CSV table of C-alpha atoms in Angstrom, one decimal:
chain,number,residue,atom,x,y,z
G,1,UNK,CA,18.4,11.5,-8.9
G,2,UNK,CA,17.3,8.6,-11.1
G,3,UNK,CA,13.7,10.0,-11.2
G,4,UNK,CA,11.9,13.3,-11.1
G,5,UNK,CA,8.6,12.0,-9.6
G,6,UNK,CA,8.0,9.3,-7.0
G,7,UNK,CA,4.6,7.6,-6.8
G,8,UNK,CA,4.2,6.0,-3.4
G,9,UNK,CA,1.9,3.3,-2.3
G,10,UNK,CA,0.5,4.0,1.2
G,11,UNK,CA,-0.5,0.9,3.2
G,12,UNK,CA,2.5,-1.2,4.0
G,13,UNK,CA,4.9,1.0,2.1
G,14,UNK,CA,4.9,4.2,4.1
G,15,UNK,CA,2.5,3.1,6.8
G,16,UNK,CA,3.4,0.2,9.0
G,17,UNK,CA,0.0,-1.5,9.2
G,18,UNK,CA,0.4,-5.1,8.4
G,19,UNK,CA,0.0,-6.1,12.0
G,20,UNK,CA,-3.4,-4.2,12.1
G,21,UNK,CA,-4.6,-5.9,8.9
G,22,UNK,CA,-3.8,-9.3,10.4
G,23,UNK,CA,-5.6,-8.3,13.6
G,24,UNK,CA,-8.6,-7.2,11.7
G,25,UNK,CA,-8.8,-10.2,9.3
G,26,UNK,CA,-8.4,-12.5,12.3
G,27,UNK,CA,-11.4,-10.9,14.0
G,28,UNK,CA,-13.4,-11.7,10.8
G,29,UNK,CA,-12.1,-15.2,10.6
G,30,UNK,CA,-12.7,-16.0,14.3
G,31,UNK,CA,-16.3,-14.7,14.1
G,32,UNK,CA,-17.0,-17.3,11.4
G,33,UNK,CA,-15.1,-20.2,13.1
G,34,UNK,CA,-12.3,-20.1,10.6
G,35,UNK,CA,-8.6,-20.6,11.3
G,36,UNK,CA,-6.8,-17.4,12.2
G,37,UNK,CA,-3.5,-16.6,10.6
G,38,UNK,CA,0.0,-15.3,11.6
G,39,UNK,CA,1.7,-12.3,10.0
G,40,UNK,CA,4.0,-14.8,8.2
G,41,UNK,CA,1.1,-16.6,6.6
G,42,UNK,CA,-0.5,-13.3,5.8
G,43,UNK,CA,2.5,-12.2,3.7
G,44,UNK,CA,2.3,-15.5,1.8
G,45,UNK,CA,-1.4,-15.2,0.9
G,46,UNK,CA,-2.3,-11.5,0.7
G,47,UNK,CA,-3.2,-10.5,-2.8
G,48,UNK,CA,-5.4,-8.3,-5.0
G,49,UNK,CA,-8.3,-8.4,-5.6
G,50,UNK,CA,-8.8,-8.8,-1.9
G,51,UNK,CA,-12.0,-10.8,-2.5
G,52,UNK,CA,-9.8,-13.6,-3.8
G,53,UNK,CA,-7.5,-13.4,-0.8
G,54,UNK,CA,-10.5,-13.7,1.5
G,55,UNK,CA,-11.6,-16.8,-0.3
G,56,UNK,CA,-8.1,-18.3,0.1
G,57,UNK,CA,-8.6,-17.9,3.9
G,58,UNK,CA,-11.9,-19.8,3.8
G,59,UNK,CA,-14.6,-17.2,3.5
G,60,UNK,CA,-17.6,-18.6,1.7
G,61,UNK,CA,-19.3,-15.9,-0.4
G,62,UNK,CA,-22.2,-18.2,-1.3
G,63,UNK,CA,-23.2,-18.0,2.4
G,64,UNK,CA,-22.8,-14.3,2.7
G,65,UNK,CA,-21.7,-11.4,0.4
G,66,UNK,CA,-18.0,-10.4,0.4
G,67,UNK,CA,-19.1,-6.9,1.4
G,68,UNK,CA,-20.2,-8.1,4.9
G,69,UNK,CA,-16.7,-9.3,5.9
G,70,UNK,CA,-15.1,-6.5,4.0
G,71,UNK,CA,-17.1,-3.9,5.9
G,72,UNK,CA,-16.3,-5.6,9.2
G,73,UNK,CA,-12.6,-5.4,8.3
G,74,UNK,CA,-12.7,-1.7,7.3
G,75,UNK,CA,-14.7,-0.8,10.5
G,76,UNK,CA,-12.1,-2.5,12.8
G,77,UNK,CA,-9.2,-1.0,10.9
G,78,UNK,CA,-10.7,2.5,11.1
G,79,UNK,CA,-11.4,2.2,14.8
G,80,UNK,CA,-7.8,1.2,15.5
G,81,UNK,CA,-6.0,3.3,12.9
G,82,UNK,CA,-4.7,5.6,15.6
G,83,UNK,CA,-2.4,2.8,16.8
G,84,UNK,CA,-0.5,2.7,13.6
G,85,UNK,CA,2.9,4.3,13.0
G,86,UNK,CA,4.9,5.2,9.9
G,87,UNK,CA,7.8,2.9,8.9
G,88,UNK,CA,11.2,3.9,10.2
G,89,UNK,CA,12.9,6.6,8.1
G,90,UNK,CA,9.7,7.5,6.4
G,91,UNK,CA,9.8,11.2,7.2
G,92,UNK,CA,13.5,11.3,6.5
G,93,UNK,CA,13.1,9.7,3.1
G,94,UNK,CA,10.2,11.9,2.1
G,95,UNK,CA,12.1,15.0,3.2
G,96,UNK,CA,15.2,13.9,1.3
G,97,UNK,CA,13.3,13.6,-2.0
G,98,UNK,CA,11.7,16.9,-1.4
G,99,UNK,CA,15.1,18.6,-0.7
G,100,UNK,CA,16.4,17.0,-3.9
G,101,UNK,CA,13.4,18.6,-5.8
G,102,UNK,CA,11.7,15.3,-6.8
G,103,UNK,CA,8.0,15.7,-6.6
G,104,UNK,CA,5.9,12.9,-4.9
G,105,UNK,CA,2.4,11.5,-5.0
G,106,UNK,CA,0.5,8.8,-3.2
G,107,UNK,CA,-1.5,6.2,-5.2
G,108,UNK,CA,-3.4,3.9,-2.9
G,109,UNK,CA,-6.0,1.2,-2.9
G,110,UNK,CA,-7.5,2.8,0.2
G,111,UNK,CA,-10.7,4.8,-0.2
G,112,UNK,CA,-9.9,8.4,-1.1
G,113,UNK,CA,-11.7,10.0,1.8
G,114,UNK,CA,-10.0,7.6,4.3
G,115,UNK,CA,-6.6,8.1,2.7
G,116,UNK,CA,-6.8,11.9,3.1
G,117,UNK,CA,-7.6,11.5,6.8
G,118,UNK,CA,-4.8,8.9,7.2
G,119,UNK,CA,-2.2,11.1,5.6
G,120,UNK,CA,-3.4,14.2,7.6
G,121,UNK,CA,-3.3,12.2,10.8
G,122,UNK,CA,0.5,11.7,10.3
G,123,UNK,CA,1.0,15.3,9.1
G,124,UNK,CA,2.5,14.3,5.7
G,125,UNK,CA,0.4,16.4,3.3
G,126,UNK,CA,3.3,18.9,2.5
G,127,UNK,CA,5.3,16.2,0.8
G,128,UNK,CA,2.9,15.3,-2.0
G,129,UNK,CA,1.5,17.1,-5.0
G,130,UNK,CA,-1.2,14.5,-5.4
G,131,UNK,CA,-2.9,12.1,-2.9
G,132,UNK,CA,-5.2,9.7,-4.7
G,133,UNK,CA,-7.3,6.8,-3.4
G,134,UNK,CA,-10.0,4.8,-4.9
G,135,UNK,CA,-13.8,5.5,-4.8
G,136,UNK,CA,-14.7,2.4,-2.7
G,137,UNK,CA,-13.5,0.6,0.4
G,138,UNK,CA,-12.9,-2.8,-1.2
G,139,UNK,CA,-9.5,-2.0,-2.7
G,140,UNK,CA,-10.6,-2.2,-6.4
G,141,UNK,CA,-9.7,0.3,-9.1
G,142,UNK,CA,-6.0,1.1,-8.5
G,143,UNK,CA,-4.9,0.3,-12.1
G,144,UNK,CA,-7.4,2.7,-13.5
G,145,UNK,CA,-6.5,5.4,-11.0
G,146,UNK,CA,-2.9,4.9,-11.9
G,147,UNK,CA,-3.5,5.5,-15.5
G,148,UNK,CA,-5.4,8.7,-14.7
G,149,UNK,CA,-2.5,9.9,-12.4
G,150,UNK,CA,0.1,9.2,-15.1
G,151,UNK,CA,-1.9,11.2,-17.7
G,152,UNK,CA,-2.1,14.2,-15.3
G,153,UNK,CA,1.7,14.3,-14.7
G,154,UNK,CA,4.0,16.5,-16.8
G,155,UNK,CA,6.8,13.9,-16.8
G,156,UNK,CA,8.1,11.4,-19.3
G,157,UNK,CA,7.4,7.8,-18.2
G,158,UNK,CA,11.2,7.1,-17.7
G,159,UNK,CA,11.2,10.0,-15.2
G,160,UNK,CA,8.6,8.4,-12.9
G,161,UNK,CA,8.9,5.4,-10.5
G,162,UNK,CA,6.3,3.7,-8.3
G,163,UNK,CA,7.4,2.4,-4.9
G,164,UNK,CA,5.2,-0.2,-3.3
G,165,UNK,CA,5.0,-3.4,-1.2
G,166,UNK,CA,2.7,-5.8,-3.3
G,167,UNK,CA,2.7,-7.7,-6.5
G,168,UNK,CA,-0.3,-5.5,-7.5
G,169,UNK,CA,1.9,-2.4,-7.3
G,170,UNK,CA,4.1,-4.0,-9.9
G,171,UNK,CA,1.1,-4.6,-12.0
G,172,UNK,CA,-0.1,-1.1,-11.6
G,173,UNK,CA,3.3,0.3,-12.6
G,174,UNK,CA,3.4,-2.0,-15.6
G,175,UNK,CA,0.1,-0.7,-16.8
G,176,UNK,CA,1.4,2.8,-16.4
G,177,UNK,CA,4.5,2.0,-18.3
G,178,UNK,CA,6.9,3.1,-15.5
G,179,UNK,CA,9.6,1.6,-13.3
G,180,UNK,CA,8.6,0.0,-10.0
G,181,UNK,CA,10.7,-0.6,-6.8
G,182,UNK,CA,9.3,-3.0,-4.1
G,183,UNK,CA,9.9,-3.1,-0.4
G,184,UNK,CA,9.4,-6.3,1.6
G,185,UNK,CA,8.6,-4.7,5.0
G,186,UNK,CA,4.9,-4.5,4.1
G,187,UNK,CA,2.1,-7.0,3.1
G,188,UNK,CA,3.9,-9.4,0.8
G,189,UNK,CA,6.9,-11.7,1.4
G,190,UNK,CA,10.3,-11.0,-0.2
G,191,UNK,CA,10.2,-14.2,-2.2
G,192,UNK,CA,6.9,-13.4,-3.8
G,193,UNK,CA,7.9,-9.9,-4.6
G,194,UNK,CA,11.1,-11.2,-6.2
G,195,UNK,CA,8.9,-13.2,-8.5
G,196,UNK,CA,7.9,-10.0,-10.3
G,197,UNK,CA,11.4,-9.4,-11.5
G,198,UNK,CA,11.5,-6.0,-9.9
G,199,UNK,CA,14.2,-4.8,-7.5
G,200,UNK,CA,13.3,-5.6,-4.0
G,201,UNK,CA,14.5,-3.7,-0.9
G,202,UNK,CA,14.3,-4.3,2.8
G,203,UNK,CA,13.6,-0.7,3.9
G,204,UNK,CA,13.0,2.8,2.8
G,205,UNK,CA,16.5,4.0,3.4
G,206,UNK,CA,17.9,1.5,1.0
G,207,UNK,CA,15.4,2.7,-1.6
G,208,UNK,CA,16.6,6.3,-1.0
G,209,UNK,CA,20.2,5.3,-1.5
G,210,UNK,CA,19.3,3.5,-4.8
G,211,UNK,CA,17.4,6.4,-6.2
G,212,UNK,CA,20.0,9.0,-5.2
């Protein structure tokens, strides 16, 4: 094993929810008479902070606060979460790391209370020693949360890796001083992820083979 501890992103990395995020944002766009987007376009524009991404899509926060559209998105997502599934090989990969005695955590830009419910809904709690989400529902604060997580772990930085699906995950890992592996089956296109200089994989199984 190349690492002793794996820090996982949740949305898009372990959970296959890009389609639902596109569905939810399109509801918000359509309500305001704005052009709806495809999953391909979504992967080219999605970014953090999500407020900036909303503005790229045409939301005007001089007319209404970001939180109005943000709350609409979160509400639709929550009502339809039961339709989501884990990415293929997710359970197999998590179990493989567990068998090989690598500990695992989740570090998410999802609200902490929601995240606990999401992980529980898919019966994955047993794989993680820590499950951490942020204290709001607008996806801000992951960098600070990552620093706190790193300080709580009893591993050297070269023994820890973050696995995510966004450019922001690379930024979070850089702030933590740890390695980062990215997967392009989530919310950001492969080309954009490759621009970070990180190793980019097509699926979880390929990540497992690399780490093992």
